[in-house]
Short mmCIF file of C-alpha atoms in Angstrom, two decimals:
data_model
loop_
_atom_site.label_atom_id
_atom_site.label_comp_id
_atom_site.label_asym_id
_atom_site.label_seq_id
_atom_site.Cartn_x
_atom_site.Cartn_y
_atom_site.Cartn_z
CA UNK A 1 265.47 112.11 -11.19
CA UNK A 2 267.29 109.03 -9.50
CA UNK A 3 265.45 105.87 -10.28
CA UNK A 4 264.28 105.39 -6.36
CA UNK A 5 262.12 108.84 -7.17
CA UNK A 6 260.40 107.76 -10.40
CA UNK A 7 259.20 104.49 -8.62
CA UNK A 8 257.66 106.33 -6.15
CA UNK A 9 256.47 108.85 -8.92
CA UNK A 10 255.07 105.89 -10.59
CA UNK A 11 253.24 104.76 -7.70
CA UNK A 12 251.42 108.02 -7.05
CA UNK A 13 250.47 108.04 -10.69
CA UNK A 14 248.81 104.98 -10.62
CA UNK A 15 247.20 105.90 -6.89
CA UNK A 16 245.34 109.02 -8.73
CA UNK A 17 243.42 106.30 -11.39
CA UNK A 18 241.25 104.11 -10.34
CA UNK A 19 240.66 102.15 -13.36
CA UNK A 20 243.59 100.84 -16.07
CA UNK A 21 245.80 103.78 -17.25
CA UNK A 22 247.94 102.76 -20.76
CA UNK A 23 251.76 102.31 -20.21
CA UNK A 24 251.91 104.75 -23.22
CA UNK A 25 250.68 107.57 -20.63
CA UNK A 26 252.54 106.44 -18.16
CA UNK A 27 255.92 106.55 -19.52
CA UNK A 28 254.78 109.82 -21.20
CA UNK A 29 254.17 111.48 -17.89
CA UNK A 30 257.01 110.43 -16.59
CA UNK A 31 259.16 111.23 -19.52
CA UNK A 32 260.52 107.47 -20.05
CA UNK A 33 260.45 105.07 -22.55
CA UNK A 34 258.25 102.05 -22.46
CA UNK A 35 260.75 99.75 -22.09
CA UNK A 36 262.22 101.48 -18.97
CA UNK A 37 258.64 101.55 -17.30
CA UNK A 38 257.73 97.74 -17.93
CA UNK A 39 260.96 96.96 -15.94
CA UNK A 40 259.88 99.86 -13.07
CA UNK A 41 256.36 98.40 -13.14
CA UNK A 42 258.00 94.50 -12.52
CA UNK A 43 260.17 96.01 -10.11
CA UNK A 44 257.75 97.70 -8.24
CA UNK A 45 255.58 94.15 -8.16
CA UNK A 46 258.50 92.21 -7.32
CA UNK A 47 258.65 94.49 -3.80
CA UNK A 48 254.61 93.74 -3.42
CA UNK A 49 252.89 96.30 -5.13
CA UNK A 50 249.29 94.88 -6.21
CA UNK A 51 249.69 96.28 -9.71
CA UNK A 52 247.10 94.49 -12.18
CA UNK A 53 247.53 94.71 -15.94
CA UNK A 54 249.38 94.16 -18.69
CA UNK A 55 251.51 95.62 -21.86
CA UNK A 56 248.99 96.41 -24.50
CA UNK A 57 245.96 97.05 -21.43
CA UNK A 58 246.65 99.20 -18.74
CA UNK A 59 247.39 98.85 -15.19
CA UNK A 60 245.33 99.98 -12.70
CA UNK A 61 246.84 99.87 -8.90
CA UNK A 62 244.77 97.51 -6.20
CA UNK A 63 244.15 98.37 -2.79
CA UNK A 64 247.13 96.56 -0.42
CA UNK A 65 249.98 98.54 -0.54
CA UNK A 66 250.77 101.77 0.64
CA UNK A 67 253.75 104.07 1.18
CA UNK A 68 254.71 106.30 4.42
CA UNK A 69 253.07 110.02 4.66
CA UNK A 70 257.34 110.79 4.34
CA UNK A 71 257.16 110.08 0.81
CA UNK A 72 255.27 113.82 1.06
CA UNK A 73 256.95 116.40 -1.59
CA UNK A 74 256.56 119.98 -0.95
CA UNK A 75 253.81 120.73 -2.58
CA UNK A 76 251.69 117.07 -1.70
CA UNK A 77 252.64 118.84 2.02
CA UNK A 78 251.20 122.28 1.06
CA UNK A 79 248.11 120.76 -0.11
CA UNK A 80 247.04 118.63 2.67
CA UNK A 81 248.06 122.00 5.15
CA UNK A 82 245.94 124.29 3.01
CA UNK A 83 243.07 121.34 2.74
CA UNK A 84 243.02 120.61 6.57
CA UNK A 85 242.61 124.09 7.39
CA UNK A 86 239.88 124.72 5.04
CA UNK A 87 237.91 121.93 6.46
CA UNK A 88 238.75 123.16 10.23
CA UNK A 89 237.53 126.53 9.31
CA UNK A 90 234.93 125.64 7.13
CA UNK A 91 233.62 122.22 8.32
CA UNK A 92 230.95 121.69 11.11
CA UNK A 93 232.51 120.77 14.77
CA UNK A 94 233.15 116.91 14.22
CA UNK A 95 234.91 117.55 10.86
CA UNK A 96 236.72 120.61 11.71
CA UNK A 97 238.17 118.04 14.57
CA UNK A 98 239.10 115.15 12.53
CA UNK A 99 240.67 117.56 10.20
CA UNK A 100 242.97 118.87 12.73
CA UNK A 101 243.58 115.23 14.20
CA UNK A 102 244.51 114.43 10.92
CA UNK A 103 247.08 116.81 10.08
CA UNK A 104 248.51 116.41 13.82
CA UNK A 105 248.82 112.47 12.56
CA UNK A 106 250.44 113.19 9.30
CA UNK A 107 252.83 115.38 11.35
CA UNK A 108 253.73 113.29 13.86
CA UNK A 109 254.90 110.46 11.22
CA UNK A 110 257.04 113.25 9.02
CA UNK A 111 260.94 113.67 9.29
CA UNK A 112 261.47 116.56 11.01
CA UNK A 113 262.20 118.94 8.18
CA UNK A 114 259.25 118.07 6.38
CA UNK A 115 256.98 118.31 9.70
CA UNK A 116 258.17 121.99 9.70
CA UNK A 117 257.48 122.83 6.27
CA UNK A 118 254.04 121.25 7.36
CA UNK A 119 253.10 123.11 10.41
CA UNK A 120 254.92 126.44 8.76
CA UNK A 121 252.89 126.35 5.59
CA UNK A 122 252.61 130.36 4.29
CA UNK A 123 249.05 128.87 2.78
CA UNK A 124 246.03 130.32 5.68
CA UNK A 125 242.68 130.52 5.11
CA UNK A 126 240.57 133.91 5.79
CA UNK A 127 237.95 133.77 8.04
CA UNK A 128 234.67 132.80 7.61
CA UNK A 129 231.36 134.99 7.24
CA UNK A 130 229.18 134.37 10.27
CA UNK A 131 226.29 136.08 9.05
CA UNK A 132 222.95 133.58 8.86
CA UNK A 133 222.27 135.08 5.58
CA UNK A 134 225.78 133.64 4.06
CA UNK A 135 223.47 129.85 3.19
CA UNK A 136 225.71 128.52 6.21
CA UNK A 137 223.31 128.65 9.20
CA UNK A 138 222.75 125.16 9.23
CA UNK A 139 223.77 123.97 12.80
CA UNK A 140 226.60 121.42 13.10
CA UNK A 141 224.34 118.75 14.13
CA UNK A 142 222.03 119.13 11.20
CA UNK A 143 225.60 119.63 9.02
CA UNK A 144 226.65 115.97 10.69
CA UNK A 145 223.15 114.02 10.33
CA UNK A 146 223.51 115.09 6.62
CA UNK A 147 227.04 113.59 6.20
CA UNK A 148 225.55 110.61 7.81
CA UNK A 149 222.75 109.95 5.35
CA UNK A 150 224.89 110.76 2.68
CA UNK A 151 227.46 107.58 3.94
CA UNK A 152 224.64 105.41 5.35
CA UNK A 153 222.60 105.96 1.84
CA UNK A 154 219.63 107.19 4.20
CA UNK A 155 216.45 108.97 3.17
CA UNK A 156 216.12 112.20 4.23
CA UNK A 157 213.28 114.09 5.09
CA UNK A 158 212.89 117.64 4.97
CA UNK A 159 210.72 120.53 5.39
CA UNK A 160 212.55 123.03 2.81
CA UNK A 161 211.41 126.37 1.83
CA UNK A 162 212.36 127.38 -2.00
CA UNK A 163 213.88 131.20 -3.02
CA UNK A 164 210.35 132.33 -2.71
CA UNK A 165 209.44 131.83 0.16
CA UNK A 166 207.32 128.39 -0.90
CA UNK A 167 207.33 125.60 1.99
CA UNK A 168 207.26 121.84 0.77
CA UNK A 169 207.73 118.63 2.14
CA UNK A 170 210.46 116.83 0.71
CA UNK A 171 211.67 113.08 0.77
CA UNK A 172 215.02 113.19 -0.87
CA UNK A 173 218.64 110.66 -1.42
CA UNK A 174 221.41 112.86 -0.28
CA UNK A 175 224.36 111.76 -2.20
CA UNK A 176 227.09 114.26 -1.78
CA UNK A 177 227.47 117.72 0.34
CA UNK A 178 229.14 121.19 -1.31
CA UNK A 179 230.86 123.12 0.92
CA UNK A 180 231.12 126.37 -0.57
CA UNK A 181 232.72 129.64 0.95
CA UNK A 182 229.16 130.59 1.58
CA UNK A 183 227.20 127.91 1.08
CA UNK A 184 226.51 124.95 1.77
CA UNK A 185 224.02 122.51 -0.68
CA UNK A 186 223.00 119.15 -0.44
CA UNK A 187 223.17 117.11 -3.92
CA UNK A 188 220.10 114.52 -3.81
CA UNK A 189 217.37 112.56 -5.71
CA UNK A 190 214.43 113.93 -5.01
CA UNK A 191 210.91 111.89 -5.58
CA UNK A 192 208.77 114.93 -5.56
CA UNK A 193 210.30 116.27 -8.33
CA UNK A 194 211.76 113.18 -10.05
CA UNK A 195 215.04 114.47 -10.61
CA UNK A 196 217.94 115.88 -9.02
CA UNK A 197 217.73 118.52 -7.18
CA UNK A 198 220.09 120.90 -4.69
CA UNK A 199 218.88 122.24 -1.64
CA UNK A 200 220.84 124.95 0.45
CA UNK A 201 221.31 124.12 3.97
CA UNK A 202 219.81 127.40 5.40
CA UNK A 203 216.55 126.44 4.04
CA UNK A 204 215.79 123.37 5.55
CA UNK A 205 213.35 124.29 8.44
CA UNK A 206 213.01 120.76 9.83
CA UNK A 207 215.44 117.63 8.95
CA UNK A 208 214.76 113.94 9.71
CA UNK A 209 216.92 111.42 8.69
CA UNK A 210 214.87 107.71 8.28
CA UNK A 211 215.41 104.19 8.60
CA UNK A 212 214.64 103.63 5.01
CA UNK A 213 217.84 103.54 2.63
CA UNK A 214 217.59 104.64 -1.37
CA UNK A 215 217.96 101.86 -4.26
CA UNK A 216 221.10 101.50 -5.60
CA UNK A 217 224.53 102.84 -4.44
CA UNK A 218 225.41 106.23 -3.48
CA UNK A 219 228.71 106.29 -5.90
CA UNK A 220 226.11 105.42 -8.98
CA UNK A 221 224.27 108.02 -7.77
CA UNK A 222 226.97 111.03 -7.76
CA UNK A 223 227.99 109.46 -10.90
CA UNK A 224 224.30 109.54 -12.95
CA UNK A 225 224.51 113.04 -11.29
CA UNK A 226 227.75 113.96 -12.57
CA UNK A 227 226.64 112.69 -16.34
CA UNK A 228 223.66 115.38 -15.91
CA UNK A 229 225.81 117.70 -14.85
CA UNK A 230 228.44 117.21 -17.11
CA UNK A 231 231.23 117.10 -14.56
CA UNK A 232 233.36 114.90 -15.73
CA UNK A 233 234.37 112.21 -13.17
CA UNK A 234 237.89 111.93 -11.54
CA UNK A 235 240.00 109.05 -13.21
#
């Protein structure tokens, strides 16, 4: 690996953490000594790179600098393909659209080589099931007033009936939305039950999305969630 590659190696690296990573890790993962990434890391600041930290602490990398979508390897170009396309298939109308605008953007800023390897990925996703009894019938407006609350921190009001059959009244904080093959299941607060809860978009029989927003921040939110869970977070 020239020394041009593991700078932008070590870039990406530090793009995937969002708080301090050790230099020991770093220089593991990239199979150098520490000495060697201390000069890469004052190299890489010298050219502008808003990399905080220190030997000893970690460095973390701030928002400010970016690098082209050429900098794409093969398989960073197979991933975003396969991703897109799951989203345009999967998606509701707005998101299956910015998915595809998306991936035309990405391709029209690739060398040509790379664009091909783009647009003739071998990765395709199968078609969907378009049976209402999948847990997919929600309608692509409801599908986009729920991404809305979710980024707006909104309350949302809904008229949800359980596996039962049972009909309740529910004022709930959205706070992230699974899209599953065949499913698709809001993650909220809700203050009926006093808890978290998950609530499958073919059972909502009415939706209303409010003025009122939720205490707190949505991120603290999916993380408290998370904790419950026992997902661990993303570093």
């Amino acid at each position: 690996m020239s020394r041009t590659e593991r700078l932008l190696q070590l870039m990406q690296i530090l793009r995937r953490h969002r708080f301090p990573v050790s230099g020991a890790a770093l220089s593991q993962e990239l199979g150098i000594s520490l000495r060697s990434l201390y000069r890469d890391i004052a190299t890489l600041q010298g050219q502008g790179a808003k990399i905080a930290g220190e030997a000893g602490i970690g460095y973390v990398l701030q928002p400010g600098f970016t690098l082209p979508p050429l900098m794409f390897s093969e398989e960073e170009i197979a991933a975003i393909a396969l991703g897109s396309r799951w989203v345009a298939e999967q998606a509701d109308h707005k998101l299956a659209m910015a998915a595809r605008d998306a991936l035309a953007k990405i391709a029209a800023v690739l060398p040509a080589e790379a664009r091909l390897e783009l647009e003739g990925s071998g990765l395709l996703i199968g078609p969907g099931n378009s049976n209402a009894s999948n847990g997919n019938s929600a309608s692509d407006e409801q599908l986009r007033q729920i991404r809305q609350a979710i980024r707006k921190q909104n309350k949302l009001v809904l008229e949800y009936q359980d596996e039962t059959g049972a009909a309740s009244l529910r004022t709930i904080w959205p706070c992230a939305l699974g899209f599953f093959d065949k499913l698709r299941v809001i993650v909220a607060w809700c203050e009926l039950r006093k808890d978290f809860r998950h609530f499958r978009t073919d059972r909502i029989q009415s939706l209303e999305v409010t003025d009122a927003t939720y205490p707190g921040s949505r991120q603290a939110l999916l993380k408290e969630w998370r904790v419950q869970q026992g997902i661990r977070a993303e570093a």
